[in-house]
Tab-separated table of C-alpha atoms in Angstrom:
chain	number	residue	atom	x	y	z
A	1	UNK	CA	-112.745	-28.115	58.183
A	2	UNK	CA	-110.485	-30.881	57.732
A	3	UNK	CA	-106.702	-30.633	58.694
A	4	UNK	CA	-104.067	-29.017	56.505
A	5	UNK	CA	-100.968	-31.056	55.247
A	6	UNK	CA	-97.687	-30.267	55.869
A	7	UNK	CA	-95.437	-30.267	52.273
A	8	UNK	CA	-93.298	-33.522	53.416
A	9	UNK	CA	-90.717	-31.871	51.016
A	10	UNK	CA	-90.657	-28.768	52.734
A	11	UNK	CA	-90.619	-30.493	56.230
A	12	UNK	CA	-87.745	-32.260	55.417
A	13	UNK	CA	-85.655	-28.968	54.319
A	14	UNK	CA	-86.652	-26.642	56.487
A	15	UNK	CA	-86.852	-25.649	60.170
A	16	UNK	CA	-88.658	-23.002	62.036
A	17	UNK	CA	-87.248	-21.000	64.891
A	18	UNK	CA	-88.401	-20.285	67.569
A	19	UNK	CA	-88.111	-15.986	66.652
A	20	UNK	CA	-90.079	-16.817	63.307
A	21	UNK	CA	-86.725	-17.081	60.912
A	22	UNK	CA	-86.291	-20.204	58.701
A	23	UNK	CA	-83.528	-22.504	58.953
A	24	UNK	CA	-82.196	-24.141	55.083
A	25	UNK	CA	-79.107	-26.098	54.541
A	26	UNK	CA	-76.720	-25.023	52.013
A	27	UNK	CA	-77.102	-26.414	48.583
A	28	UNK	CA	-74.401	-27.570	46.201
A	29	UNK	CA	-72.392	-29.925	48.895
A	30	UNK	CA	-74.093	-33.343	47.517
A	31	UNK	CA	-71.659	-34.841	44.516
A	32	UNK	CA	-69.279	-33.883	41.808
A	33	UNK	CA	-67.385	-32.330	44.813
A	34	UNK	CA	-63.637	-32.968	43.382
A	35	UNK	CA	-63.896	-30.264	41.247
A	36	UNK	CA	-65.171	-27.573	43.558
A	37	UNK	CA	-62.371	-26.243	45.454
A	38	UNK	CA	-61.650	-26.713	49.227
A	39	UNK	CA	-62.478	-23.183	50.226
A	40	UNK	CA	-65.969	-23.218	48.590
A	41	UNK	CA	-66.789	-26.744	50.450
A	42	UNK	CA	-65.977	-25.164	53.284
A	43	UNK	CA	-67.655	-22.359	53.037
A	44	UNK	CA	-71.023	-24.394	52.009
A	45	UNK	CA	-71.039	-25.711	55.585
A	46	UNK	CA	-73.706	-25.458	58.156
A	47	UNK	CA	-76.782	-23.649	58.014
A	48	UNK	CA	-78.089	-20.409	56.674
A	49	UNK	CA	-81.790	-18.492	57.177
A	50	UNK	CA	-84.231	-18.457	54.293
A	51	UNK	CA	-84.382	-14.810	52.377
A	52	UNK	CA	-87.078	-12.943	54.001
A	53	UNK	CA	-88.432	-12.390	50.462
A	54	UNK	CA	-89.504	-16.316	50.683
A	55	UNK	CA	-90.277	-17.003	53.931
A	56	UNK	CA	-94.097	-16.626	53.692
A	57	UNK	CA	-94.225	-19.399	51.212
A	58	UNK	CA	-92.113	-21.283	52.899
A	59	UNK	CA	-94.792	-21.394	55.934
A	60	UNK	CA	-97.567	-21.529	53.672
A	61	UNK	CA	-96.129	-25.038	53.040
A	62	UNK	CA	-95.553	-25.802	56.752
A	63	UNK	CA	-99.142	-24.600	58.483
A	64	UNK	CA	-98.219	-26.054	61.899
A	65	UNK	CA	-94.459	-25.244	62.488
């Protein structure tokens, strides 16, 4: 059986831990940003975990992480 791919899109947005939760950045914080207030920029910062609810297909698209 041949290899399975890795969903470049996925690999590129997402990171697995090492305890089996998935790391996402935050969305929203890429343009149009004068009109979004200072508070929810800042709040939009760092990292969050994926929702449990879609975590399975989020290592459905990343076999080997």
């Amino acid at each position: 059986m041949p290899k399975m791919k890795t969903k470049s899109g996925a690999a590129k947005r997402f990171v697995v831990r090492a305890g089996g939760t998935v790391k996402r950045s935050q969305a929203f914080k890429r343009h149009i940003l004068t009109k979004k207030t200072t508070k929810s920029k800042r709040q939009l910062r760092g990292s969050v975990n994926v929702h449990f609810s879609d975590v399975a297909s989020v290592r459905a698209m990343m076999p080997y992480a």
